[in-house]
Amino acid sequence: MAHAQVQDIPRTTKTPPRAPQPSPPSPADTPEPKATPPTFRDVLRHRYCARLLIASVTGRLSLGMVPVALILAAQADGHSLASASLLAALYGIAPALGLPMLGRLADLRGLLLPCYLGAALVAVALATLTAAGTTHLLLATVCVALAGAGCPPLEGGLRSLWHTVLPDDAHVRTAYTLDSSSQEIVYVTGPALAIATATWLSPAAALALAAAATAAGTLAFATAPPARTWPAVPRRRERLGVLRPPAMRPLLLSLVFLGATVGALDVAGIAVADRQDASWLAGALPAAFSAAGLLGGVLFARLQPTTAPQSRHLMLLGAAYAACWLPLLAPLPAPAVLTLALLPGALFVPLLTVASLTVTALAPPGTSTEAVGWMSSAMRLGLAGGTALAGPLSGHFAVPLVAAAGCALLLTARTAPAPAPAATLV
């Protein structure tokens, strides 16, 4: 690296004067890299970065919109809340099966085919739901499963493209933080947009808007020159593929526990709001958690290490994230609960960012998009599991605490990534 070469040259060495030589410039004459990490603005200033990020977030808005729109549509068609929730849960789990498959297709054939194929599948399935409604549960179930499984691999595609549109690995690390922070937008803006559309128009209109967002975002993403020219990397066919590295499996399992903390938080907010007769807390708690995540992402981008993350960073962030849930076990008034929820929220995006970088570093060559698909699957399974477990336990904050502790424990496993794989990012 240029910086290392500068340090290897003693700057106080005295040499006798001599005539200028037509030699190439010394490494000591080259400018030193910036001491501070690049900011979000530095990343977005590069060509195509803003377009790719906005298109990816737009295409993923349906992940936040469809579950809420499904519940509202099913209730409007006369179904019980239990049946409506099952449809929403099915949509939440289906991408866990589809994203790794479409990600593998992207690694083998390029980004265009899986993006267009997934967007078409989502558009057709949601259009059918919009026209036919959820009256026939069997048809609705098939459409919901197809709409979830067909989610285009925009997140994995974006993270595969960062290396092609940014100048160095420091910018890539900041771009990962930016991308992780933008996920908070998906799961805050998406439900709010679905509720507003269903209120002003109808739940069917909310489903139609989700389909349009997926199609528009995917089209804008896939037609960008970096996506059109991104080459698939030849790789050796293996049975386990992305899961072959021993450190990958406990890392992905830790992300299941990480997702469970967020799924359990939504139920905890509803339970605390009911116990304390503070209905505002049910929506304010996940919103405050997400807002803290955005702020934590911004701060982490400015304060993150100037080198690739290593295993100790994951361990420290995991332990701190688990510790931040402890104060919420105390019987506290609603405003205190809302304030304390900011602590784990602020650490969620940094932890997710470092985990994402580690997943990409561990992935065998030619499997980067599939690796992010597995990561998204792990998070979505955790979200569903956390929500399912928190309900029978009355939304107690012990559920996210135990899930966070499990995440931290897995990150301290001896199979955790060593500095060598992480150094491949530099």
Short mmCIF file of N, CA, C and O in Angstrom, two decimals, residues 34 36-54 158-159 161-182 226 297-298 300-302 304 353 357:
data_model
loop_
_atom_site.label_atom_id
_atom_site.label_comp_id
_atom_site.label_asym_id
_atom_site.label_seq_id
_atom_site.Cartn_x
_atom_site.Cartn_y
_atom_site.Cartn_z
N LYS A 34 -6.22 10.04 2.97
CA LYS A 34 -6.93 10.80 4.00
C LYS A 34 -6.88 10.04 5.32
O LYS A 34 -7.03 8.82 5.36
N THR A 36 -9.01 10.43 7.79
CA THR A 36 -10.37 10.11 8.22
C THR A 36 -11.09 9.33 7.13
O THR A 36 -10.81 9.51 5.94
N PRO A 37 -12.01 8.45 7.52
CA PRO A 37 -12.74 7.67 6.51
C PRO A 37 -13.60 8.57 5.64
O PRO A 37 -14.00 9.66 6.05
N PRO A 38 -13.91 8.14 4.43
CA PRO A 38 -14.81 8.91 3.57
C PRO A 38 -16.20 9.03 4.19
O PRO A 38 -16.64 8.14 4.92
N THR A 39 -16.88 10.11 3.89
CA THR A 39 -18.24 10.32 4.39
C THR A 39 -19.25 9.79 3.38
O THR A 39 -18.90 9.39 2.26
N PHE A 40 -20.52 9.79 3.78
CA PHE A 40 -21.58 9.40 2.86
C PHE A 40 -21.56 10.29 1.62
O PHE A 40 -21.77 9.82 0.50
N ARG A 41 -21.32 11.58 1.83
CA ARG A 41 -21.29 12.50 0.69
C ARG A 41 -20.15 12.15 -0.26
O ARG A 41 -20.30 12.23 -1.49
N ASP A 42 -19.02 11.73 0.28
CA ASP A 42 -17.89 11.34 -0.57
C ASP A 42 -18.27 10.15 -1.45
O ASP A 42 -17.85 10.06 -2.61
N VAL A 43 -19.04 9.23 -0.89
CA VAL A 43 -19.46 8.06 -1.66
C VAL A 43 -20.45 8.45 -2.75
O VAL A 43 -20.31 8.08 -3.93
N LEU A 44 -21.46 9.23 -2.38
CA LEU A 44 -22.51 9.58 -3.34
C LEU A 44 -22.02 10.52 -4.43
O LEU A 44 -22.69 10.67 -5.45
N ARG A 45 -20.87 11.14 -4.22
CA ARG A 45 -20.35 12.05 -5.22
C ARG A 45 -19.79 11.31 -6.43
O ARG A 45 -19.65 11.89 -7.51
N HIS A 46 -19.49 10.04 -6.28
CA HIS A 46 -18.94 9.28 -7.40
C HIS A 46 -20.05 8.89 -8.38
O HIS A 46 -21.20 8.69 -7.99
N ARG A 47 -19.66 8.74 -9.61
CA ARG A 47 -20.63 8.51 -10.67
C ARG A 47 -21.41 7.22 -10.45
O ARG A 47 -20.84 6.20 -10.08
N TYR A 48 -22.69 7.29 -10.66
CA TYR A 48 -23.66 6.20 -10.58
C TYR A 48 -24.01 5.78 -9.15
O TYR A 48 -24.98 5.04 -8.96
N CYS A 49 -23.26 6.22 -8.14
CA CYS A 49 -23.51 5.73 -6.78
C CYS A 49 -24.89 6.16 -6.28
O CYS A 49 -25.63 5.34 -5.71
N ALA A 50 -25.23 7.42 -6.45
CA ALA A 50 -26.53 7.89 -5.98
C ALA A 50 -27.66 7.18 -6.71
O ALA A 50 -28.66 6.77 -6.10
N ARG A 51 -27.52 7.01 -8.01
CA ARG A 51 -28.57 6.34 -8.79
C ARG A 51 -28.74 4.90 -8.32
O ARG A 51 -29.88 4.43 -8.12
N LEU A 52 -27.65 4.18 -8.14
CA LEU A 52 -27.75 2.79 -7.73
C LEU A 52 -28.37 2.66 -6.35
O LEU A 52 -29.21 1.78 -6.12
N LEU A 53 -27.98 3.53 -5.42
CA LEU A 53 -28.53 3.45 -4.07
C LEU A 53 -30.02 3.78 -4.05
O LEU A 53 -30.82 3.05 -3.46
N ILE A 54 -30.41 4.87 -4.70
CA ILE A 54 -31.82 5.27 -4.71
C ILE A 54 -32.67 4.22 -5.40
O ILE A 54 -33.77 3.86 -4.94
N LEU A 158 -26.23 -4.48 -5.35
CA LEU A 158 -25.62 -3.19 -5.01
C LEU A 158 -24.27 -3.40 -4.33
O LEU A 158 -23.29 -2.72 -4.65
N ARG A 159 -24.20 -4.33 -3.41
CA ARG A 159 -22.95 -4.55 -2.68
C ARG A 159 -21.89 -5.18 -3.57
O ARG A 159 -20.70 -5.00 -3.33
N LEU A 161 -21.63 -4.25 -6.68
CA LEU A 161 -21.22 -3.17 -7.58
C LEU A 161 -20.39 -2.10 -6.90
O LEU A 161 -19.71 -1.32 -7.59
N TRP A 162 -20.44 -2.01 -5.57
CA TRP A 162 -19.67 -0.96 -4.90
C TRP A 162 -18.19 -1.01 -5.28
O TRP A 162 -17.54 0.02 -5.46
N HIS A 163 -17.67 -2.21 -5.42
CA HIS A 163 -16.24 -2.34 -5.73
C HIS A 163 -15.92 -1.86 -7.14
O HIS A 163 -14.76 -1.55 -7.44
N THR A 164 -16.91 -1.79 -8.01
CA THR A 164 -16.65 -1.37 -9.39
C THR A 164 -16.84 0.12 -9.61
O THR A 164 -16.33 0.66 -10.60
N VAL A 165 -17.55 0.80 -8.73
CA VAL A 165 -17.84 2.22 -8.94
C VAL A 165 -17.11 3.13 -7.95
O VAL A 165 -17.18 4.35 -8.09
N LEU A 166 -16.44 2.55 -6.97
CA LEU A 166 -15.73 3.35 -5.98
C LEU A 166 -14.22 3.13 -6.09
O LEU A 166 -13.78 2.05 -6.48
N PRO A 167 -13.42 4.12 -5.72
CA PRO A 167 -11.99 4.07 -6.02
C PRO A 167 -11.17 3.17 -5.11
O PRO A 167 -10.10 2.69 -5.51
N ASP A 168 -11.60 2.97 -3.87
CA ASP A 168 -10.78 2.18 -2.95
C ASP A 168 -11.67 1.53 -1.90
O ASP A 168 -12.88 1.75 -1.84
N ASP A 169 -11.03 0.71 -1.06
CA ASP A 169 -11.78 -0.06 -0.08
C ASP A 169 -12.31 0.79 1.06
O ASP A 169 -13.29 0.42 1.70
N ALA A 170 -11.68 1.92 1.35
CA ALA A 170 -12.21 2.81 2.38
C ALA A 170 -13.58 3.34 1.96
O ALA A 170 -14.52 3.41 2.77
N HIS A 171 -13.72 3.72 0.69
CA HIS A 171 -15.02 4.17 0.19
C HIS A 171 -16.03 3.02 0.21
O HIS A 171 -17.22 3.23 0.48
N VAL A 172 -15.58 1.81 -0.09
CA VAL A 172 -16.50 0.66 -0.10
C VAL A 172 -17.04 0.40 1.30
O VAL A 172 -18.23 0.13 1.48
N ARG A 173 -16.17 0.50 2.31
CA ARG A 173 -16.64 0.28 3.68
C ARG A 173 -17.67 1.32 4.09
O ARG A 173 -18.67 1.00 4.74
N THR A 174 -17.44 2.57 3.71
CA THR A 174 -18.44 3.60 4.00
C THR A 174 -19.73 3.35 3.22
O THR A 174 -20.83 3.57 3.73
N ALA A 175 -19.61 2.86 1.98
CA ALA A 175 -20.79 2.55 1.19
C ALA A 175 -21.61 1.44 1.83
O ALA A 175 -22.85 1.47 1.80
N TYR A 176 -20.96 0.47 2.44
CA TYR A 176 -21.69 -0.58 3.15
C TYR A 176 -22.46 0.00 4.33
O TYR A 176 -23.60 -0.39 4.61
N THR A 177 -21.84 0.94 5.04
CA THR A 177 -22.54 1.60 6.15
C THR A 177 -23.74 2.38 5.63
O THR A 177 -24.83 2.36 6.23
N LEU A 178 -23.56 3.07 4.52
CA LEU A 178 -24.66 3.82 3.91
C LEU A 178 -25.79 2.90 3.50
O LEU A 178 -26.98 3.20 3.73
N ASP A 179 -25.45 1.77 2.92
CA ASP A 179 -26.47 0.82 2.49
C ASP A 179 -27.21 0.23 3.68
O ASP A 179 -28.45 0.09 3.67
N SER A 180 -26.46 -0.13 4.74
CA SER A 180 -27.11 -0.67 5.93
C SER A 180 -28.04 0.37 6.56
O SER A 180 -29.13 0.03 7.06
N SER A 181 -27.62 1.64 6.55
CA SER A 181 -28.46 2.69 7.10
C SER A 181 -29.73 2.88 6.28
O SER A 181 -30.81 3.15 6.82
N SER A 182 -29.61 2.73 4.96
CA SER A 182 -30.77 2.93 4.09
C SER A 182 -31.83 1.87 4.31
O SER A 182 -33.02 2.08 3.99
N PRO A 226 -23.10 0.32 -14.78
CA PRO A 226 -22.35 -0.67 -13.98
C PRO A 226 -23.08 -1.99 -13.83
O PRO A 226 -22.44 -3.05 -13.82
N GLY A 297 -25.38 4.89 12.07
CA GLY A 297 -24.67 4.66 10.81
C GLY A 297 -23.83 5.85 10.39
O GLY A 297 -22.69 5.70 9.93
N VAL A 298 -24.39 7.05 10.55
CA VAL A 298 -23.65 8.27 10.19
C VAL A 298 -22.40 8.41 11.06
O VAL A 298 -21.29 8.69 10.57
N PHE A 300 -20.83 6.03 12.73
CA PHE A 300 -19.90 4.93 12.47
C PHE A 300 -19.10 5.19 11.20
O PHE A 300 -17.91 4.85 11.12
N ALA A 301 -19.74 5.80 10.20
CA ALA A 301 -19.02 6.11 8.96
C ALA A 301 -17.88 7.09 9.23
O ALA A 301 -16.84 7.03 8.55
N ARG A 302 -18.04 7.98 10.20
CA ARG A 302 -16.99 8.94 10.52
C ARG A 302 -15.94 8.38 11.47
O ARG A 302 -14.78 8.83 11.45
N GLN A 304 -15.32 4.89 12.05
CA GLN A 304 -14.93 3.50 11.82
C GLN A 304 -13.43 3.38 11.62
O GLN A 304 -12.76 4.34 11.26
N THR A 353 -23.30 -3.51 9.57
CA THR A 353 -22.31 -3.14 8.56
C THR A 353 -21.07 -4.02 8.65
O THR A 353 -20.59 -4.55 7.64
N LEU A 357 -19.65 -6.68 5.83
CA LEU A 357 -18.29 -6.68 5.28
C LEU A 357 -17.61 -8.03 5.49
O LEU A 357 -16.89 -8.53 4.62
#
